[in-house]
mmCIF file of C-alpha atoms in Angstrom:
data_model
loop_
_atom_site.group_PDB
_atom_site.id
_atom_site.type_symbol
_atom_site.label_atom_id
_atom_site.label_comp_id
_atom_site.label_asym_id
_atom_site.label_seq_id
_atom_site.Cartn_x
_atom_site.Cartn_y
_atom_site.Cartn_z
ATOM 1 C CA MET A 28 57.318 140.232 92.575
ATOM 2 C CA THR A 29 60.616 138.459 91.762
ATOM 3 C CA ALA A 30 62.855 137.999 94.794
ATOM 4 C CA ARG A 31 66.339 139.482 94.635
ATOM 5 C CA GLY A 32 67.747 136.019 95.198
ATOM 6 C CA ASP A 33 66.009 134.773 92.035
ATOM 7 C CA LEU A 34 67.608 137.556 90.016
ATOM 8 C CA LEU A 35 71.034 136.817 91.452
ATOM 9 C CA ILE A 36 70.744 133.123 90.613
ATOM 10 C CA ARG A 37 70.022 134.038 87.006
ATOM 11 C CA ASP A 38 73.260 136.048 86.905
ATOM 12 C CA LEU A 39 75.433 133.448 88.617
ATOM 13 C CA GLY A 40 76.972 132.258 85.353
ATOM 14 C CA GLY A 41 77.856 135.728 84.106
ATOM 15 C CA SER A 42 81.122 137.645 83.903
ATOM 16 C CA ASN A 43 80.758 139.071 87.429
ATOM 17 C CA ALA A 44 79.729 135.727 88.937
ATOM 18 C CA ASN A 45 81.997 136.024 91.984
ATOM 19 C CA ASP A 46 80.387 139.296 93.029
ATOM 20 C CA VAL A 47 76.951 137.805 92.392
ATOM 21 C CA ALA A 48 77.816 134.782 94.538
ATOM 22 C CA ASN A 49 78.805 137.055 97.432
ATOM 23 C CA GLU A 50 75.521 138.930 97.170
ATOM 24 C CA LEU A 51 73.577 135.679 96.918
ATOM 25 C CA LEU A 52 75.246 134.425 100.090
ATOM 26 C CA LYS A 53 73.949 137.521 101.878
ATOM 27 C CA GLU A 54 70.455 136.780 100.570
ATOM 28 C CA PHE A 55 70.607 133.220 101.895
ATOM 29 C CA GLN A 56 71.728 134.566 105.255
ATOM 30 C CA ARG A 57 68.758 136.962 105.218
ATOM 31 C CA GLY A 58 66.306 134.130 104.675
ATOM 32 C CA TYR A 59 66.177 133.446 100.944
ATOM 33 C CA PRO A 60 65.348 129.709 100.634
ATOM 34 C CA ILE A 61 68.457 127.522 100.643
ATOM 35 C CA GLU A 62 66.588 124.998 98.485
ATOM 36 C CA ALA A 63 66.985 127.363 95.526
ATOM 37 C CA LEU A 64 70.653 126.403 95.459
ATOM 38 C CA GLY A 65 69.953 122.716 94.789
ATOM 39 C CA ALA A 66 69.235 122.851 91.063
ATOM 40 C CA LEU A 67 72.472 124.761 90.381
ATOM 41 C CA PHE A 68 74.577 121.670 91.045
ATOM 42 C CA GLU A 69 73.075 120.024 87.961
ATOM 43 C CA SER A 70 74.170 122.842 85.661
ATOM 44 C CA ASN A 71 76.403 122.140 82.657
ATOM 45 C CA ASN A 72 78.067 125.501 83.285
ATOM 46 C CA ASP A 73 81.224 124.908 85.363
ATOM 47 C CA GLY A 74 81.129 128.500 86.589
ATOM 48 C CA ILE A 75 77.685 128.006 88.077
ATOM 49 C CA VAL A 76 78.660 124.701 89.705
ATOM 50 C CA LYS A 77 81.823 126.315 91.052
ATOM 51 C CA ASN A 78 79.954 129.166 92.726
ATOM 52 C CA ALA A 79 77.137 126.931 93.959
ATOM 53 C CA SER A 80 79.752 124.685 95.582
ATOM 54 C CA TRP A 81 81.402 127.628 97.292
ATOM 55 C CA LEU A 82 78.049 128.933 98.499
ATOM 56 C CA ALA A 83 77.091 125.584 100.012
ATOM 57 C CA SER A 84 80.417 125.401 101.857
ATOM 58 C CA GLU A 85 79.940 128.921 103.240
ATOM 59 C CA LEU A 86 76.458 128.141 104.540
ATOM 60 C CA GLY A 87 77.719 125.629 107.103
ATOM 61 C CA THR A 88 74.927 123.589 108.676
ATOM 62 C CA LYS A 89 72.387 125.762 106.871
ATOM 63 C CA ALA A 90 73.322 123.795 103.732
ATOM 64 C CA MET A 91 71.452 120.755 105.070
ATOM 65 C CA PRO A 92 68.437 121.279 102.720
ATOM 66 C CA VAL A 93 70.751 120.787 99.713
ATOM 67 C CA PHE A 94 72.900 118.035 101.236
ATOM 68 C CA ASP A 95 71.614 115.382 98.807
ATOM 69 C CA ALA A 96 72.140 117.728 95.860
ATOM 70 C CA VAL A 97 75.752 118.276 96.893
ATOM 71 C CA LEU A 98 76.632 114.566 97.111
ATOM 72 C CA PRO A 99 77.229 114.067 93.344
ATOM 73 C CA ASN A 100 79.827 116.826 93.558
ATOM 74 C CA LEU A 101 82.099 114.427 95.429
ATOM 75 C CA LYS A 102 82.714 112.780 92.056
ATOM 76 C CA HIS A 103 82.423 115.896 89.893
ATOM 77 C CA GLY A 104 84.998 116.399 87.151
ATOM 78 C CA LEU A 105 85.671 119.886 88.493
ATOM 79 C CA ALA A 106 88.190 119.695 91.340
ATOM 80 C CA TYR A 107 86.801 122.927 92.783
ATOM 81 C CA ALA A 108 83.404 121.278 93.183
ATOM 82 C CA ARG A 109 84.889 118.232 94.894
ATOM 83 C CA PHE A 110 86.950 120.464 97.184
ATOM 84 C CA PHE A 111 84.017 122.435 98.560
ATOM 85 C CA ALA A 112 81.674 119.462 98.713
ATOM 86 C CA ILE A 113 83.950 118.095 101.448
ATOM 87 C CA ASP A 114 83.070 121.076 103.675
ATOM 88 C CA VAL A 115 79.377 120.286 103.360
ATOM 89 C CA ILE A 116 79.914 116.625 104.254
ATOM 90 C CA LEU A 117 81.942 117.617 107.311
ATOM 91 C CA VAL A 118 79.289 119.856 108.836
ATOM 92 C CA CYS A 119 76.128 118.095 107.619
ATOM 93 C CA ALA A 120 76.825 114.343 107.490
ATOM 94 C CA GLY A 121 75.262 112.218 110.202
ATOM 95 C CA SER A 122 75.727 108.625 111.305
ATOM 96 C CA LYS A 123 73.603 107.395 108.379
ATOM 97 C CA ASP A 124 75.729 109.148 105.764
ATOM 98 C CA GLY A 125 78.600 106.690 105.812
ATOM 99 C CA LYS A 126 78.629 106.324 102.044
ATOM 100 C CA ALA A 127 79.269 110.048 101.606
ATOM 101 C CA VAL A 128 81.968 110.012 104.285
ATOM 102 C CA ALA A 129 83.584 107.009 102.588
ATOM 103 C CA SER A 130 83.738 109.005 99.365
ATOM 104 C CA VAL A 131 85.624 111.755 101.189
ATOM 105 C CA VAL A 132 88.030 109.280 102.789
ATOM 106 C CA SER A 133 88.723 107.844 99.332
ATOM 107 C CA MET A 134 89.592 111.354 98.156
ATOM 108 C CA LEU A 135 92.880 111.079 100.027
ATOM 109 C CA GLU A 136 93.961 109.551 96.698
ATOM 110 C CA ASP A 137 92.223 112.110 94.503
ATOM 111 C CA SER A 138 93.998 113.214 91.324
ATOM 112 C CA ASP A 139 94.045 116.836 92.550
ATOM 113 C CA LYS A 140 96.519 117.862 95.250
ATOM 114 C CA ALA A 141 94.230 120.507 96.781
ATOM 115 C CA VAL A 142 91.413 117.979 97.088
ATOM 116 C CA ARG A 143 93.749 115.499 98.776
ATOM 117 C CA TRP A 144 94.754 118.240 101.230
ATOM 118 C CA LYS A 145 91.095 118.966 101.930
ATOM 119 C CA ALA A 146 90.439 115.279 102.570
ATOM 120 C CA ILE A 147 93.213 115.246 105.192
ATOM 121 C CA CYS A 148 91.569 118.296 106.780
ATOM 122 C CA PHE A 149 88.302 116.369 106.878
ATOM 123 C CA LEU A 150 89.915 113.401 108.643
ATOM 124 C CA ALA A 151 91.503 115.770 111.148
ATOM 125 C CA SER A 152 88.183 117.414 112.042
ATOM 126 C CA ALA A 153 85.455 114.798 111.489
ATOM 127 C CA SER A 154 83.845 113.212 114.505
ATOM 128 C CA LYS A 155 84.726 109.674 115.479
ATOM 129 C CA GLU A 156 81.156 108.690 114.606
ATOM 130 C CA GLN A 157 81.442 110.175 111.119
ATOM 131 C CA ILE A 158 84.688 108.356 110.413
ATOM 132 C CA SER A 159 83.327 105.091 111.807
ATOM 133 C CA SER A 160 80.268 105.331 109.568
ATOM 134 C CA SER A 161 82.467 105.109 106.460
ATOM 135 C CA TYR A 162 83.949 101.707 107.265
ATOM 136 C CA GLU A 163 81.357 99.430 105.666
ATOM 137 C CA TYR A 164 81.309 101.511 102.468
ATOM 138 C CA LEU A 165 85.052 101.388 101.809
ATOM 139 C CA ALA A 166 85.991 98.845 99.159
ATOM 140 C CA ASP A 167 89.735 99.384 99.583
ATOM 141 C CA ASP A 168 91.130 97.171 102.371
ATOM 142 C CA ARG A 169 93.951 99.640 103.018
ATOM 143 C CA LEU A 170 91.448 102.404 103.704
ATOM 144 C CA ARG A 171 89.381 100.159 105.940
ATOM 145 C CA LYS A 172 92.438 99.246 108.007
ATOM 146 C CA LEU A 173 93.529 102.873 108.275
ATOM 147 C CA VAL A 174 90.044 104.005 109.282
ATOM 148 C CA SER A 175 90.118 101.388 112.040
ATOM 149 C CA TRP A 176 93.564 102.635 113.000
ATOM 150 C CA ILE A 177 92.595 106.303 113.294
ATOM 151 C CA ILE A 178 89.516 105.345 115.315
ATOM 152 C CA SER A 179 91.777 103.380 117.663
ATOM 153 C CA ILE A 180 93.937 106.494 118.080
ATOM 154 C CA ASP A 181 90.868 108.387 119.278
ATOM 155 C CA SER A 182 89.937 105.542 121.612
ATOM 156 C CA ASN A 183 93.366 105.144 123.216
ATOM 157 C CA ARG A 184 95.386 108.344 123.102
ATOM 158 C CA ASP A 185 97.913 107.312 125.748
ATOM 159 C CA ALA A 186 100.141 105.543 123.232
ATOM 160 C CA ALA A 187 98.948 107.564 120.260
ATOM 161 C CA SER A 188 101.984 109.773 119.732
ATOM 162 C CA GLU A 189 104.380 106.850 119.275
ATOM 163 C CA ARG A 190 101.998 105.063 116.894
ATOM 164 C CA ILE A 191 101.548 108.213 114.815
ATOM 165 C CA MET A 192 105.295 108.808 114.622
ATOM 166 C CA GLU A 193 105.737 105.296 113.270
ATOM 167 C CA LYS A 194 103.284 105.882 110.412
ATOM 168 C CA LEU A 195 104.690 109.334 109.658
ATOM 169 C CA GLY A 196 107.826 107.561 108.509
ATOM 170 C CA SER A 197 105.969 104.985 106.442
ATOM 171 C CA ALA A 198 106.848 104.376 102.796
ATOM 172 C CA ASP A 199 103.098 104.388 102.074
ATOM 173 C CA SER A 200 101.821 107.916 101.281
ATOM 174 C CA LEU A 201 98.310 106.976 102.381
ATOM 175 C CA GLU A 202 99.575 105.942 105.810
ATOM 176 C CA ARG A 203 101.460 109.227 106.081
ATOM 177 C CA LYS A 204 98.284 111.197 105.296
ATOM 178 C CA PHE A 205 96.300 109.310 107.934
ATOM 179 C CA SER A 206 99.067 109.884 110.468
ATOM 180 C CA ALA A 207 99.043 113.604 109.688
ATOM 181 C CA ALA A 208 95.299 113.749 110.319
ATOM 182 C CA ALA A 209 95.719 111.736 113.510
ATOM 183 C CA SER A 210 98.454 114.087 114.725
ATOM 184 C CA ALA A 211 96.037 116.985 114.322
ATOM 185 C CA ARG A 212 93.280 115.132 116.197
ATOM 186 C CA ILE A 213 95.479 114.747 119.293
ATOM 187 C CA SER A 214 97.467 117.974 118.911
ATOM 188 C CA GLU A 215 96.115 119.575 122.079
ATOM 189 C CA ILE A 216 97.421 116.644 124.129
ATOM 190 C CA TYR A 217 100.494 115.638 122.122
ATOM 191 C CA PRO A 218 101.645 118.651 120.057
ATOM 192 C CA GLU A 219 104.947 116.926 119.288
ATOM 193 C CA ALA A 220 103.226 114.604 116.801
ATOM 194 C CA LEU A 221 101.913 117.564 114.816
ATOM 195 C CA SER A 222 105.336 119.208 114.961
ATOM 196 C CA ALA A 223 106.869 116.054 113.522
ATOM 197 C CA ALA A 224 104.252 116.001 110.765
ATOM 198 C CA ALA A 225 105.101 119.621 109.914
ATOM 199 C CA GLN A 226 108.729 118.562 109.373
ATOM 200 C CA SER A 227 107.854 115.567 107.199
ATOM 201 C CA SER A 228 109.678 115.126 103.899
ATOM 202 C CA ASP A 229 106.241 114.451 102.380
ATOM 203 C CA ASP A 230 105.239 117.942 101.207
ATOM 204 C CA GLU A 231 101.505 117.190 101.399
ATOM 205 C CA VAL A 232 101.834 116.074 105.002
ATOM 206 C CA SER A 233 104.080 118.959 106.028
ATOM 207 C CA SER A 234 101.862 121.494 104.235
ATOM 208 C CA PHE A 235 98.752 120.232 105.996
ATOM 209 C CA ALA A 236 100.401 120.119 109.428
ATOM 210 C CA SER A 237 101.908 123.596 109.064
ATOM 211 C CA ASP A 238 98.563 125.040 107.970
ATOM 212 C CA PHE A 239 96.778 123.309 110.838
ATOM 213 C CA ARG A 240 99.241 124.721 113.374
ATOM 214 C CA LYS A 241 98.709 128.234 112.012
ATOM 215 C CA THR A 242 94.941 127.797 112.253
ATOM 216 C CA ARG A 243 95.206 126.721 115.874
ATOM 217 C CA ARG A 244 97.271 129.798 116.739
ATOM 218 C CA SER A 245 94.872 132.243 115.060
#
């Protein structure tokens, strides 16, 4: 007998794909094998890849069986796929997945604004160990220095607020993005840094910080 999940996967590229994806998510939550999602990431149908990416992000740590299948999505031509792949890396990447984390860090300079925003969110929420694991895989010296900097913020938060404020005013947009993420990481101790980020003239920084503040309040 064909499982309902199998039937839903067959319909995932159809005209009612969003509804199918919602039903398929319920099937995964009921025990349908997560591994069935893996092959969908190799599809030439952008609609299928889009919904598979969303499903993986919604599964949280349950997406671990398809972690390796998701990794190519970090460089997918579809911004939607890159966006949701970041969620999977955040909740599933371990200390040995530095290459994947490095890919996400590099996405702070992605061509798509929403993906760049998501990468800032990742930096704000990733563990210190996850961020540290990316260092040796980063080819860009600027990124390596900024990864070291944000790790140092976590290690010594006493002077963190002043150091973040300095980078918030930097002429370098990458430094401003790192400072925004850092302000979120210490926001429970030094909320003034996040408030400053929310008032930044850099709309990507201010948008992230404002959204993060709203999330904290909810």
